[in-house]
mmCIF file of C-alpha atoms in Angstrom:
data_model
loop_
_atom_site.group_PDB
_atom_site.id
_atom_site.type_symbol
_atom_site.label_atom_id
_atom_site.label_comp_id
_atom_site.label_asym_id
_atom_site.label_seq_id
_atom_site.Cartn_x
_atom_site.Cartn_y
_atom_site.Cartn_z
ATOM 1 C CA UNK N 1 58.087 -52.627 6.731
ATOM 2 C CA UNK N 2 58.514 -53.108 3.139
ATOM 3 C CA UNK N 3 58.766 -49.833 0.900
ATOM 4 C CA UNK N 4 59.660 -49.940 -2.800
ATOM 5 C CA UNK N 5 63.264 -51.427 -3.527
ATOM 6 C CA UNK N 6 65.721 -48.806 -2.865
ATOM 7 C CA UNK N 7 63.621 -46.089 -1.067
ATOM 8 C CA UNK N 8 62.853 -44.544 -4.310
ATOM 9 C CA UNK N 9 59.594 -43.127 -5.713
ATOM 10 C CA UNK N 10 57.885 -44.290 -8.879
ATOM 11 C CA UNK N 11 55.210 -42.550 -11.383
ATOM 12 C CA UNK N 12 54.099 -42.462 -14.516
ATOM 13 C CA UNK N 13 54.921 -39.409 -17.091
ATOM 14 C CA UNK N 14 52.781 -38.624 -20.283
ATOM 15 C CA UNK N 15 56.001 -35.973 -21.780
ATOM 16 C CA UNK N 16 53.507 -32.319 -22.382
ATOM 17 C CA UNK N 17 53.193 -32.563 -26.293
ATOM 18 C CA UNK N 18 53.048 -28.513 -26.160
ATOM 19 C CA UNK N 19 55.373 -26.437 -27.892
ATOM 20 C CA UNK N 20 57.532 -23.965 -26.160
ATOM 21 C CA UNK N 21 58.481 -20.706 -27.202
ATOM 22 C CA UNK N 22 61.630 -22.203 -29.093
ATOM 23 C CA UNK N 23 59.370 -24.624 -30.855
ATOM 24 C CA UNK N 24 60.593 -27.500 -29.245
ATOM 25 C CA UNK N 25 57.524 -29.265 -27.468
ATOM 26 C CA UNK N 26 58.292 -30.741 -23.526
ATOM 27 C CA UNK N 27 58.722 -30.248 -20.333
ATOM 28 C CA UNK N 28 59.817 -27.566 -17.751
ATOM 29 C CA UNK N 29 63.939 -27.809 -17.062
ATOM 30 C CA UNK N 30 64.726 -28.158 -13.901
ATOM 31 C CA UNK N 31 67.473 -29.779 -11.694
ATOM 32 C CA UNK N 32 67.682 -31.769 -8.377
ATOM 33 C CA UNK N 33 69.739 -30.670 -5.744
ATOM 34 C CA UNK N 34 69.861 -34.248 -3.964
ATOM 35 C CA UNK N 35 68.160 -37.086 -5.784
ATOM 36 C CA UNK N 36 69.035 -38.989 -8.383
ATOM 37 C CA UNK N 37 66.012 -39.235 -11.267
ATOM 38 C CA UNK N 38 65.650 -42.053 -13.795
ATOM 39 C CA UNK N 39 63.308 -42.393 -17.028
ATOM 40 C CA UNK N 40 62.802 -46.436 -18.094
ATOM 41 C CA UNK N 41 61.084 -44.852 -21.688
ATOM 42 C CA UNK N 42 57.849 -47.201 -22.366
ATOM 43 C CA UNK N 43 56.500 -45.867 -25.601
ATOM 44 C CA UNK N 44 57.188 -43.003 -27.747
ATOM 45 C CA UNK N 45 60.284 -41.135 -28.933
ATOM 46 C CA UNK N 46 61.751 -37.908 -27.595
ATOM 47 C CA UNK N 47 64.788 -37.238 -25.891
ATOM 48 C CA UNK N 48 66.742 -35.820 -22.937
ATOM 49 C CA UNK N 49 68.518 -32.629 -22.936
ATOM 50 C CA UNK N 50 71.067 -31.624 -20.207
ATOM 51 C CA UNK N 51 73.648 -29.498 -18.399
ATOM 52 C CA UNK N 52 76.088 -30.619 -16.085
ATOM 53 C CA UNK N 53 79.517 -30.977 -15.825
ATOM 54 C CA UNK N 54 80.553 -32.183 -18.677
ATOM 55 C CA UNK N 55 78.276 -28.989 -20.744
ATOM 56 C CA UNK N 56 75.132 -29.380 -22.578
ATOM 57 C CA UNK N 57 73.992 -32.408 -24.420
ATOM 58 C CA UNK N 58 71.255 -34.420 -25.900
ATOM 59 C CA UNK N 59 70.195 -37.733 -25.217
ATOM 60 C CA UNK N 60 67.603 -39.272 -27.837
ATOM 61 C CA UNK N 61 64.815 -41.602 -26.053
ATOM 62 C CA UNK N 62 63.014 -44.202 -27.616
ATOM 63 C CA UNK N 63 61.099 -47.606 -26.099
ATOM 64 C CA UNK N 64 63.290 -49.352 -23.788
ATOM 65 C CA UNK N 65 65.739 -46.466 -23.282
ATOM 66 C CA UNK N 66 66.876 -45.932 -19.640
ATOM 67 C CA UNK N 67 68.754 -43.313 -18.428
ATOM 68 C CA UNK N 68 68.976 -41.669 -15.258
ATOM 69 C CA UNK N 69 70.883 -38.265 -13.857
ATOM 70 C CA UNK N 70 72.801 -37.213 -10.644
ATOM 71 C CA UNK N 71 71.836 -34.223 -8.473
ATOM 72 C CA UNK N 72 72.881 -31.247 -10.131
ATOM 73 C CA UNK N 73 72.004 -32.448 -13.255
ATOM 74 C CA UNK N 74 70.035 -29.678 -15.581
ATOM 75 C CA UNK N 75 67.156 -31.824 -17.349
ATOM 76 C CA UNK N 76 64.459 -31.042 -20.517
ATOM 77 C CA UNK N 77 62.506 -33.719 -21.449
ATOM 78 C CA UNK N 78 61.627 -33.562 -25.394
ATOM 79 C CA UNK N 79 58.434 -35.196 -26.591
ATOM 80 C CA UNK N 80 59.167 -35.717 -30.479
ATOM 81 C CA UNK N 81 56.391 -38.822 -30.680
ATOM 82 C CA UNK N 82 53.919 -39.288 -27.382
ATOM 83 C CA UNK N 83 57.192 -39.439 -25.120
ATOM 84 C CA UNK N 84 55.968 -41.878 -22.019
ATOM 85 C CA UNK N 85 58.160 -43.037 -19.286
ATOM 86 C CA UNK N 86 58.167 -44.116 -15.926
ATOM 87 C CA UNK N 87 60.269 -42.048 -13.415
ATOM 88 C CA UNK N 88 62.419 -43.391 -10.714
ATOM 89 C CA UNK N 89 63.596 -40.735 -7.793
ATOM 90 C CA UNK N 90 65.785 -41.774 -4.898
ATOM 91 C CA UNK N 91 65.079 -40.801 -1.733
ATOM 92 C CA UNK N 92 61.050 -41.089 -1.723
ATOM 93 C CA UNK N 93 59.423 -37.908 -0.463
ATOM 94 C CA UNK N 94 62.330 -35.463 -0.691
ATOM 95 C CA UNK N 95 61.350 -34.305 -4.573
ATOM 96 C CA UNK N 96 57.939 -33.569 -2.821
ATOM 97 C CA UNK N 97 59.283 -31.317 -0.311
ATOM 98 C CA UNK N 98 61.204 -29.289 -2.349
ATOM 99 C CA UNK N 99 64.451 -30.876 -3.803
ATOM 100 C CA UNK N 100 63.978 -29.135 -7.448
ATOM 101 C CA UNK N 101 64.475 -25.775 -8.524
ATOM 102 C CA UNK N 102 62.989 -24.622 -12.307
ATOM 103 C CA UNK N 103 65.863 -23.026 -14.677
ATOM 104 C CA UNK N 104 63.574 -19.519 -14.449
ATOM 105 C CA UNK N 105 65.642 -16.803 -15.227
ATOM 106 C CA UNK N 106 68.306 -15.199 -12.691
ATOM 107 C CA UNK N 107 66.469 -12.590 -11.730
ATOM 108 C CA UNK N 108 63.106 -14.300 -10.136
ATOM 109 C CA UNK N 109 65.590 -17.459 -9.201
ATOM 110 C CA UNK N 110 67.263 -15.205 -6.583
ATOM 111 C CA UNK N 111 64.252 -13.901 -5.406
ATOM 112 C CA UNK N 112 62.335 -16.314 -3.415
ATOM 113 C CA UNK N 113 58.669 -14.703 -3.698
ATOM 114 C CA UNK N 114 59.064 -14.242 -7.360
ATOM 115 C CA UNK N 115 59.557 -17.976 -7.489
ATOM 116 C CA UNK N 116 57.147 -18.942 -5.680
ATOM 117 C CA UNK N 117 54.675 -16.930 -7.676
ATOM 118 C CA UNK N 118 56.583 -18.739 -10.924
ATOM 119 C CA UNK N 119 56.202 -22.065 -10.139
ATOM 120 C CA UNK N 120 52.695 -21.944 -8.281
ATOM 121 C CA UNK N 121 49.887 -23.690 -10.454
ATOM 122 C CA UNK N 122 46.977 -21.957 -8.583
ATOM 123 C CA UNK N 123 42.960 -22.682 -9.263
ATOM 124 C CA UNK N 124 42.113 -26.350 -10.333
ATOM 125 C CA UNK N 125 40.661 -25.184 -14.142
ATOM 126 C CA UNK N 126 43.988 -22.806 -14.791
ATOM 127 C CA UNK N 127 46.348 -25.495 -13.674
ATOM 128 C CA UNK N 128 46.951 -26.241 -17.153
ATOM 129 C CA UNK N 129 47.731 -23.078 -18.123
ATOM 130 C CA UNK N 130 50.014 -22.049 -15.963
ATOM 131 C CA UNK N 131 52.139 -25.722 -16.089
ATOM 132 C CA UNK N 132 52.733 -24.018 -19.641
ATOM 133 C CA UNK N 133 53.563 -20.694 -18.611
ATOM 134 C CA UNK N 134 55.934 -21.703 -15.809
ATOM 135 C CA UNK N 135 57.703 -24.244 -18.317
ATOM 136 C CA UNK N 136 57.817 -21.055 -20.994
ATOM 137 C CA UNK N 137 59.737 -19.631 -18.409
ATOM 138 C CA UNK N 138 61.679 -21.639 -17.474
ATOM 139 C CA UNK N 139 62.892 -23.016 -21.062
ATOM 140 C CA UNK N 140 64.136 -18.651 -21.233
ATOM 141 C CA UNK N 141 66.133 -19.783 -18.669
ATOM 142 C CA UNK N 142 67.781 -22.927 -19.541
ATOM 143 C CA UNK N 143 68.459 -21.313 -23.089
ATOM 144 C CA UNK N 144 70.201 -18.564 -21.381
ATOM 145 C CA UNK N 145 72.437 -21.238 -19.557
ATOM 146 C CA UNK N 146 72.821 -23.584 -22.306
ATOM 147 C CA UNK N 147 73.870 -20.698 -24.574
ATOM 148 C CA UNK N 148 76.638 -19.242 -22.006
ATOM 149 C CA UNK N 149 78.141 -22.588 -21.865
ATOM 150 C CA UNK N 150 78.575 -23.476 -25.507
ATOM 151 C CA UNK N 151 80.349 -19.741 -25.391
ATOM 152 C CA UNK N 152 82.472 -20.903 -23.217
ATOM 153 C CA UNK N 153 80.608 -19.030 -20.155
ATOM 154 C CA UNK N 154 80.077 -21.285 -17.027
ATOM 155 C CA UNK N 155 79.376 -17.985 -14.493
ATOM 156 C CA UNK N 156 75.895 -18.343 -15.279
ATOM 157 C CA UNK N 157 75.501 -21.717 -14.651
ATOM 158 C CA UNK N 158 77.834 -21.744 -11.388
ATOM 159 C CA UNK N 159 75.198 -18.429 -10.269
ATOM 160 C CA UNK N 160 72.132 -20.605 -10.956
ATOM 161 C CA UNK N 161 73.822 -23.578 -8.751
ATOM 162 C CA UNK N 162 74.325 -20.863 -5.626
ATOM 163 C CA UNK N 163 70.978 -19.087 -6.094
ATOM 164 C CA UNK N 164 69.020 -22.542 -6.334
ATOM 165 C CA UNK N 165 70.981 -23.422 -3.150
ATOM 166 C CA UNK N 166 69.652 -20.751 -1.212
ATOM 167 C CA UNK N 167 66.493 -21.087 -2.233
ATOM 168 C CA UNK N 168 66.130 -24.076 -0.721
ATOM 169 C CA UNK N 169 68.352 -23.839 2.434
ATOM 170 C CA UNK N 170 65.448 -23.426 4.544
ATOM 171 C CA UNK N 171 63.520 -26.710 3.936
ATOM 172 C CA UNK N 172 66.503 -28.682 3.647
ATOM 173 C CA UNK N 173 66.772 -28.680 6.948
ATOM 174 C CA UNK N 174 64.011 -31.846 7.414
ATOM 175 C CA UNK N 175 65.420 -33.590 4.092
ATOM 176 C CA UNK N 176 67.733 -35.800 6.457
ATOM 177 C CA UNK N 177 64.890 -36.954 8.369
ATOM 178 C CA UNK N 178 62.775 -38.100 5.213
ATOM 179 C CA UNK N 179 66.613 -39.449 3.960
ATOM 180 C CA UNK N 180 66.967 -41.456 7.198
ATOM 181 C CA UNK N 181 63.603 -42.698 7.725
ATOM 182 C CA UNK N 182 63.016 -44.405 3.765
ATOM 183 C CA UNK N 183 66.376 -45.438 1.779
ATOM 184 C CA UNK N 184 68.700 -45.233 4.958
ATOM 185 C CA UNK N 185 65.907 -47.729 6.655
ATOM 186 C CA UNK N 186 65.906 -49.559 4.015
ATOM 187 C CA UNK N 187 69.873 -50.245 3.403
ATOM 188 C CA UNK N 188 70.379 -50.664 7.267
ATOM 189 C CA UNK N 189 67.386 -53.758 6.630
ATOM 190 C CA UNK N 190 68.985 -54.962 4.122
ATOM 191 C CA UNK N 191 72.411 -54.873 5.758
ATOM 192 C CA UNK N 192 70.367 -56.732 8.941
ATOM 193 C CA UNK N 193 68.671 -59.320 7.091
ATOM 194 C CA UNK N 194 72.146 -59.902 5.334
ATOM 195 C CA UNK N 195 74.015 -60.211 8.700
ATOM 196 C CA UNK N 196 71.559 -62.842 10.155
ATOM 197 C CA UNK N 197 71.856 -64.682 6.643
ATOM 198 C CA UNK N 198 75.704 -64.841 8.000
ATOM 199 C CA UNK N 199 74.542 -66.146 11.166
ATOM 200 C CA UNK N 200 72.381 -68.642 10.288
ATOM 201 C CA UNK N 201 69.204 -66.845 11.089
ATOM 202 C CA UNK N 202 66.480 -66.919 8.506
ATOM 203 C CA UNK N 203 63.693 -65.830 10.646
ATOM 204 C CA UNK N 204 62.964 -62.520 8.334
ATOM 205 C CA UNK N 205 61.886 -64.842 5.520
ATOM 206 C CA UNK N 206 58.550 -65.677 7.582
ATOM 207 C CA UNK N 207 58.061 -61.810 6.807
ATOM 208 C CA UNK N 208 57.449 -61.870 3.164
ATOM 209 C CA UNK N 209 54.672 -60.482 1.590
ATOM 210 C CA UNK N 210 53.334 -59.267 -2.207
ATOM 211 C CA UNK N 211 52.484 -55.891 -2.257
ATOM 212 C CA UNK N 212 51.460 -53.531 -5.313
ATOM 213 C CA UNK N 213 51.417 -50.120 -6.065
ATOM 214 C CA UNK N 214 48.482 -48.164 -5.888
ATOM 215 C CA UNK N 215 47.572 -45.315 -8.394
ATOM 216 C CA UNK N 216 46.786 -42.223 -7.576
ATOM 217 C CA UNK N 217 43.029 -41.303 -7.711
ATOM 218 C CA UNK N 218 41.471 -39.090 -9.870
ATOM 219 C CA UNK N 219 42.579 -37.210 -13.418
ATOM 220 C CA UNK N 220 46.738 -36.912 -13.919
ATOM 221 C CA UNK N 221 48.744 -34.312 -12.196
ATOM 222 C CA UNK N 222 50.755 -31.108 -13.928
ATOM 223 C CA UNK N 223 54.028 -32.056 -13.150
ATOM 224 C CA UNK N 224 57.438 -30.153 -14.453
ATOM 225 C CA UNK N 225 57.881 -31.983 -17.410
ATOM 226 C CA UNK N 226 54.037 -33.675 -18.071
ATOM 227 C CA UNK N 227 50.819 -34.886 -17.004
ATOM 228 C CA UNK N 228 51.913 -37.028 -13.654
ATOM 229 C CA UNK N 229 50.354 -39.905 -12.172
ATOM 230 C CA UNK N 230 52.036 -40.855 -8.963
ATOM 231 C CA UNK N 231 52.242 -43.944 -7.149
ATOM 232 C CA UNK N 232 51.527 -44.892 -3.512
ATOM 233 C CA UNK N 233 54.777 -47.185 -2.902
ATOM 234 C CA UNK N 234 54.857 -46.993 1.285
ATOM 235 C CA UNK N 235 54.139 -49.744 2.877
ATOM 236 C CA UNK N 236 50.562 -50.894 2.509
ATOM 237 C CA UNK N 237 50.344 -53.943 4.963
ATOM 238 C CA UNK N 238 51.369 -51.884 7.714
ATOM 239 C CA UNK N 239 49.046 -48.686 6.728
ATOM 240 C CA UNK N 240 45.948 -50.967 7.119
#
């Protein structure tokens, strides 16, 4: 079995070029409670705002920029110029089944239907629409944060933290199974093939193979912070 290195995910982001109701043009923030993102910027300029621990902060993104941000981590992707990058997640699969939570404000993040109704992109032809009304929202929300913080405020940011927690609690319960079965896999392989490299044993290398990522089909996605196109990176000589 041979997934992409690391266990991690990969796609390809065109930054939403709409303006919010701030007048800053990007994407919906939104943090990770578990994996680890990273943006390898391939064209454009932009940049990356943030909240974590160290407050709020903003990271300017041009061609050959790479950064990348911890669970926890608060993130706004800015598109000041045709912002494209390519998006690394750890553990492939998790994001998927629910590892983010949208900076919406308090009130509809503590309630888990109002979310749901929030975040949902509905019909095919109002998808678009609604990618910009759930990142509307969820910018009031992020301003709300940001602007406790630089008062010196962290409750509201420590309340978003618990509330996103228990939103999720539920369907964490199979995110150790998708953990165990891609980039835990994966290490304990590596670890193997390392230990019989000890040994003397170099039968694995009759194993290797080229394989390449396959796009997904059809028009672009509406992800959280642009129009998406995802990657297959699973392991395509044993699918066939």
């Amino acid at each position: 079995m041979s997934t992409f290195p690391g266990g991690t995910s990969l796609s390809h982001l065109d930054i939403y070029g709409d303006a919010a109701p701030d007048g800053v043009c990007g994407g919906s923030p939104h943090m990770h409670l578990v994996s680890t993102e990273a943006y390898v910027v391939v064209s454009g300029r932009g940049a990356l705002q943030t909240i974590d621990g160290d407050g709020f902060r903003e990271t300017p993104l041009s061609a050959g920029d790479v950064v990348w941000f911890t669970p926890g981590t608060i993130h706004r992707a800015v598109n000041r110029d045709d912002l494209k990058v390519v998006v690394l997640m750890s553990n492939a699969g998790l994001p998927e089944a629910g590892d983010a939570v949208m900076t919406f404000p308090a009130e509809i993040v503590a309630d888990a239907a109002a979310y749901a109704e929030a975040a949902a992109l509905c019909d095919l032809e109002g998808r678009a629409a609604r990618a910009s009304r759930r990142r509307d929202l969820a910018v009031t929300g992020f301003e709300a944060l940001r602007d406790a913080l630089l008062a010196g405020d962290p409750a509201p940011l420590e309340a978003f933290r618990t509330a996103a927690g228990a939103l999720v609690r539920d369907r964490a319960t199979g995110w150790g199974d998708l953990i165990r079965e891609c980039p835990l896999a994966q290490a304990e392989r590596s670890l193997a093939h390392a230990e019989a490299i000890a040994r003397g044993d170099v039968a694995h290398l009759s194993e290797a193979r080229v394989q390449q990522a396959v796009p997904s089909a059809g028009e672009r996605g509406f992800g959280m912070c642009g129009r998406l196109r995802t990657y297959d990176v699973t392991d395509q000589e044993n699918q066939k």
